mmCIF file of C-alpha atoms in Angstrom:
data_model
loop_
_atom_site.group_PDB
_atom_site.id
_atom_site.type_symbol
_atom_site.label_atom_id
_atom_site.label_comp_id
_atom_site.label_asym_id
_atom_site.label_seq_id
_atom_site.Cartn_x
_atom_site.Cartn_y
_atom_site.Cartn_z
ATOM 1 C CA UNK A 20 66.723 149.935 39.704
ATOM 2 C CA UNK A 21 68.874 147.409 37.719
ATOM 3 C CA UNK A 22 71.525 145.324 39.721
ATOM 4 C CA UNK A 23 74.824 146.679 39.167
ATOM 5 C CA UNK A 24 76.818 143.650 37.801
ATOM 6 C CA UNK A 25 79.307 142.959 35.331
ATOM 7 C CA UNK A 26 79.421 140.004 32.863
ATOM 8 C CA UNK A 27 82.284 137.497 33.149
ATOM 9 C CA UNK A 28 83.768 138.681 30.029
ATOM 10 C CA UNK A 29 83.299 142.603 31.293
ATOM 11 C CA UNK A 30 85.334 141.560 34.842
ATOM 12 C CA UNK A 31 87.956 139.792 32.930
ATOM 13 C CA UNK A 32 88.308 142.786 30.823
ATOM 14 C CA UNK A 33 88.445 145.390 33.536
ATOM 15 C CA UNK A 34 90.637 143.505 35.609
ATOM 16 C CA UNK A 35 93.231 143.102 32.680
ATOM 17 C CA UNK A 36 93.189 146.673 32.258
ATOM 18 C CA UNK A 37 93.613 147.692 35.612
ATOM 19 C CA UNK A 38 96.398 145.037 36.115
ATOM 20 C CA UNK A 39 98.098 146.689 32.988
ATOM 21 C CA UNK A 40 97.877 150.047 34.671
ATOM 22 C CA UNK A 41 98.738 148.560 37.948
ATOM 23 C CA UNK A 42 102.034 147.522 36.265
ATOM 24 C CA UNK A 43 102.551 150.415 34.204
ATOM 25 C CA UNK A 44 102.653 152.718 37.172
ATOM 26 C CA UNK A 45 104.245 151.099 40.167
ATOM 27 C CA UNK A 46 105.411 154.387 41.551
ATOM 28 C CA UNK A 47 101.943 154.886 42.661
ATOM 29 C CA UNK A 48 101.778 151.605 44.670
ATOM 30 C CA UNK A 49 105.392 150.271 45.075
ATOM 31 C CA UNK A 50 104.823 148.327 48.386
ATOM 32 C CA UNK A 51 101.798 146.620 47.033
ATOM 33 C CA UNK A 52 101.108 143.351 45.306
ATOM 34 C CA UNK A 53 98.727 143.144 42.223
ATOM 35 C CA UNK A 54 97.485 139.561 43.411
ATOM 36 C CA UNK A 55 96.258 140.655 46.639
ATOM 37 C CA UNK A 56 94.351 143.468 44.962
ATOM 38 C CA UNK A 57 92.830 141.219 42.408
ATOM 39 C CA UNK A 58 91.672 138.825 45.285
ATOM 40 C CA UNK A 59 89.923 141.820 46.779
ATOM 41 C CA UNK A 60 88.363 143.109 43.675
ATOM 42 C CA UNK A 61 86.899 139.476 42.864
ATOM 43 C CA UNK A 62 85.407 139.092 46.280
ATOM 44 C CA UNK A 63 83.665 142.779 46.066
ATOM 45 C CA UNK A 64 81.601 142.699 42.389
ATOM 46 C CA UNK A 65 79.821 145.755 43.380
ATOM 47 C CA UNK A 66 83.016 147.429 43.656
ATOM 48 C CA UNK A 67 84.106 145.999 40.065
ATOM 49 C CA UNK A 68 81.088 147.616 38.804
ATOM 50 C CA UNK A 69 81.726 151.248 40.209
ATOM 51 C CA UNK A 70 85.442 150.699 38.956
ATOM 52 C CA UNK A 71 84.082 149.904 35.354
ATOM 53 C CA UNK A 72 81.839 152.933 35.733
ATOM 54 C CA UNK A 73 85.181 155.181 36.634
ATOM 55 C CA UNK A 74 86.655 153.457 33.564
ATOM 56 C CA UNK A 75 84.055 153.905 31.025
ATOM 57 C CA UNK A 76 83.799 157.613 31.826
ATOM 58 C CA UNK A 77 87.587 157.829 31.269
ATOM 59 C CA UNK A 78 88.989 158.136 34.758
ATOM 60 C CA UNK A 79 91.875 155.613 34.362
ATOM 61 C CA UNK A 80 91.319 154.402 38.344
ATOM 62 C CA UNK A 81 94.511 152.970 39.907
ATOM 63 C CA UNK A 82 95.304 151.642 43.229
ATOM 64 C CA UNK A 83 97.173 154.489 45.165
ATOM 65 C CA UNK A 84 97.176 153.259 48.667
ATOM 66 C CA UNK A 85 96.350 150.720 51.022
ATOM 67 C CA UNK A 86 94.578 151.174 54.514
ATOM 68 C CA UNK A 87 96.048 148.530 56.822
ATOM 69 C CA UNK A 88 93.226 149.663 59.557
ATOM 70 C CA UNK A 89 90.372 148.937 57.345
ATOM 71 C CA UNK A 90 92.091 146.515 54.964
ATOM 72 C CA UNK A 91 90.879 148.299 52.241
ATOM 73 C CA UNK A 92 92.806 149.454 48.741
ATOM 74 C CA UNK A 93 92.307 152.817 47.600
ATOM 75 C CA UNK A 94 91.403 153.780 43.882
ATOM 76 C CA UNK A 95 91.767 157.186 42.495
ATOM 77 C CA UNK A 96 90.885 158.395 38.905
ATOM 78 C CA UNK A 97 94.476 158.791 37.747
ATOM 79 C CA UNK A 98 93.672 160.016 33.919
ATOM 80 C CA UNK A 99 96.146 162.771 33.241
ATOM 81 C CA UNK A 100 93.391 165.480 32.625
ATOM 82 C CA UNK A 101 89.782 165.457 34.644
ATOM 83 C CA UNK A 102 87.685 162.295 33.324
ATOM 84 C CA UNK A 103 86.243 163.200 29.809
ATOM 85 C CA UNK A 104 82.686 161.531 30.677
ATOM 86 C CA UNK A 105 82.312 163.683 33.832
ATOM 87 C CA UNK A 106 82.694 166.963 32.455
ATOM 88 C CA UNK A 107 80.438 170.105 32.101
ATOM 89 C CA UNK A 108 78.726 169.281 35.283
ATOM 90 C CA UNK A 109 77.765 171.748 38.117
ATOM 91 C CA UNK A 110 78.282 170.805 41.720
ATOM 92 C CA UNK A 111 75.338 168.981 43.076
ATOM 93 C CA UNK A 112 71.684 168.569 42.518
ATOM 94 C CA UNK A 113 70.631 171.723 44.245
ATOM 95 C CA UNK A 114 72.879 173.590 41.836
ATOM 96 C CA UNK A 115 71.232 171.976 38.983
ATOM 97 C CA UNK A 116 67.772 172.673 40.088
ATOM 98 C CA UNK A 117 68.496 176.245 40.856
ATOM 99 C CA UNK A 118 69.800 176.910 37.312
ATOM 100 C CA UNK A 119 66.995 178.461 35.237
ATOM 101 C CA UNK A 120 68.820 178.659 31.798
ATOM 102 C CA UNK A 121 71.212 176.116 29.899
ATOM 103 C CA UNK A 122 71.247 173.705 32.346
ATOM 104 C CA UNK A 123 74.140 170.811 32.197
ATOM 105 C CA UNK A 124 73.009 167.318 31.919
ATOM 106 C CA UNK A 125 74.204 166.113 35.346
ATOM 107 C CA UNK A 126 75.841 167.197 38.652
ATOM 108 C CA UNK A 127 79.062 165.904 40.082
ATOM 109 C CA UNK A 128 77.544 164.635 43.445
ATOM 110 C CA UNK A 129 74.901 162.810 41.593
ATOM 111 C CA UNK A 130 77.194 161.056 39.054
ATOM 112 C CA UNK A 131 79.477 160.216 41.539
ATOM 113 C CA UNK A 132 76.748 158.907 43.845
ATOM 114 C CA UNK A 133 75.207 156.726 40.695
ATOM 115 C CA UNK A 134 78.922 155.289 40.402
ATOM 116 C CA UNK A 135 79.457 154.329 43.659
ATOM 117 C CA UNK A 136 82.431 156.669 44.140
ATOM 118 C CA UNK A 137 83.012 159.770 46.306
ATOM 119 C CA UNK A 138 84.545 163.000 44.765
ATOM 120 C CA UNK A 139 88.055 163.445 46.019
ATOM 121 C CA UNK A 140 88.706 165.914 49.053
ATOM 122 C CA UNK A 141 90.973 168.720 48.688
ATOM 123 C CA UNK A 142 93.455 166.732 50.488
ATOM 124 C CA UNK A 143 92.934 163.884 48.650
ATOM 125 C CA UNK A 144 93.330 165.783 45.263
ATOM 126 C CA UNK A 145 96.795 167.055 46.791
ATOM 127 C CA UNK A 146 97.887 163.381 47.464
ATOM 128 C CA UNK A 147 97.003 162.744 43.777
ATOM 129 C CA UNK A 148 98.999 165.344 42.606
ATOM 130 C CA UNK A 149 102.245 164.105 44.312
ATOM 131 C CA UNK A 150 102.186 160.927 42.161
ATOM 132 C CA UNK A 151 102.164 162.914 38.959
ATOM 133 C CA UNK A 152 101.124 166.034 37.231
ATOM 134 C CA UNK A 153 97.172 165.909 36.706
ATOM 135 C CA UNK A 154 94.710 168.514 35.222
ATOM 136 C CA UNK A 155 97.262 170.508 33.693
ATOM 137 C CA UNK A 156 94.326 171.733 31.098
ATOM 138 C CA UNK A 157 91.251 170.654 32.714
ATOM 139 C CA UNK A 158 90.101 171.354 36.504
ATOM 140 C CA UNK A 159 88.093 169.033 38.940
ATOM 141 C CA UNK A 160 85.197 169.770 41.525
ATOM 142 C CA UNK A 161 86.318 168.454 44.902
ATOM 143 C CA UNK A 162 84.338 167.892 47.975
ATOM 144 C CA UNK A 163 83.128 171.373 49.241
ATOM 145 C CA UNK A 164 82.687 172.244 53.119
ATOM 146 C CA UNK A 165 79.321 172.721 54.144
ATOM 147 C CA UNK A 166 79.844 176.600 55.143
ATOM 148 C CA UNK A 167 81.020 177.061 51.301
ATOM 149 C CA UNK A 168 78.341 174.978 50.036
ATOM 150 C CA UNK A 169 75.378 176.744 52.471
ATOM 151 C CA UNK A 170 76.661 180.298 50.611
ATOM 152 C CA UNK A 171 76.285 178.696 47.092
ATOM 153 C CA UNK A 172 79.788 178.201 46.365
ATOM 154 C CA UNK A 173 81.846 175.218 45.538
ATOM 155 C CA UNK A 174 85.500 174.507 45.253
ATOM 156 C CA UNK A 175 87.290 172.803 42.521
ATOM 157 C CA UNK A 176 91.393 172.300 42.033
ATOM 158 C CA UNK A 177 93.941 172.159 38.989
ATOM 159 C CA UNK A 178 97.516 172.141 38.331
ATOM 160 C CA UNK A 179 99.236 175.188 36.637
ATOM 161 C CA UNK A 180 102.710 176.552 36.869
ATOM 162 C CA UNK A 181 103.995 173.324 38.618
ATOM 163 C CA UNK A 182 101.377 174.196 41.600
ATOM 164 C CA UNK A 183 98.026 172.983 42.675
ATOM 165 C CA UNK A 184 95.625 175.610 43.087
ATOM 166 C CA UNK A 185 92.278 175.402 44.837
ATOM 167 C CA UNK A 186 89.529 177.958 43.619
ATOM 168 C CA UNK A 187 85.885 178.377 44.080
ATOM 169 C CA UNK A 188 82.793 178.898 41.765
ATOM 170 C CA UNK A 189 79.306 179.271 42.263
ATOM 171 C CA UNK A 190 77.875 175.506 42.582
ATOM 172 C CA UNK A 191 75.704 176.092 39.452
ATOM 173 C CA UNK A 192 78.283 176.932 37.255
ATOM 174 C CA UNK A 193 80.093 174.283 34.750
ATOM 175 C CA UNK A 194 82.526 174.421 32.007
ATOM 176 C CA UNK A 195 83.689 172.068 29.322
ATOM 177 C CA UNK A 196 87.127 171.663 30.861
ATOM 178 C CA UNK A 197 85.839 171.062 34.683
ATOM 179 C CA UNK A 198 84.775 167.553 35.677
ATOM 180 C CA UNK A 199 85.514 165.400 38.779
ATOM 181 C CA UNK A 200 87.696 162.867 40.036
ATOM 182 C CA UNK A 201 86.702 160.184 42.398
ATOM 183 C CA UNK A 202 87.993 157.658 44.940
ATOM 184 C CA UNK A 203 86.721 154.356 45.790
ATOM 185 C CA UNK A 204 87.627 152.051 48.696
ATOM 186 C CA UNK A 205 87.667 148.162 48.053
#
């Protein structure tokens, strides 16, 4: 497997993009300082690779919190709609393999794992929605409880009518307007 590293140019470009987004969206992290976030990122190059993957697939990652207990900054995908480069995927590998016809190219869980991120939980998705209005036209798979997944289902969320909804679908379903949002701790 190829080493997950960015060139110095890629690192600089990504850090500039993240800093611009950080400064444009201070409402998401008003009590945090970019210099401290940047120092943490520069000390964790493998996490920079994951953030670059989030960015490259349209996630527009941004810092949404800081965990004092673990000394980690928490990034979520903050794109207005579910990231464009992560749509039309079923929930997980099991669902992908179970499809006999019209298989999607990938699954949300597999993509997240490859990127080094985790799908948002329903609770995290609701936290994100407190920072703005997301998924007004799209929807996003979220981590599904084992009991639901065992029965063949998976859950997803979106925002309609100024309300955040949680729905269910067969884990093997996929739609052009459904993707997934991720989180990363640095």
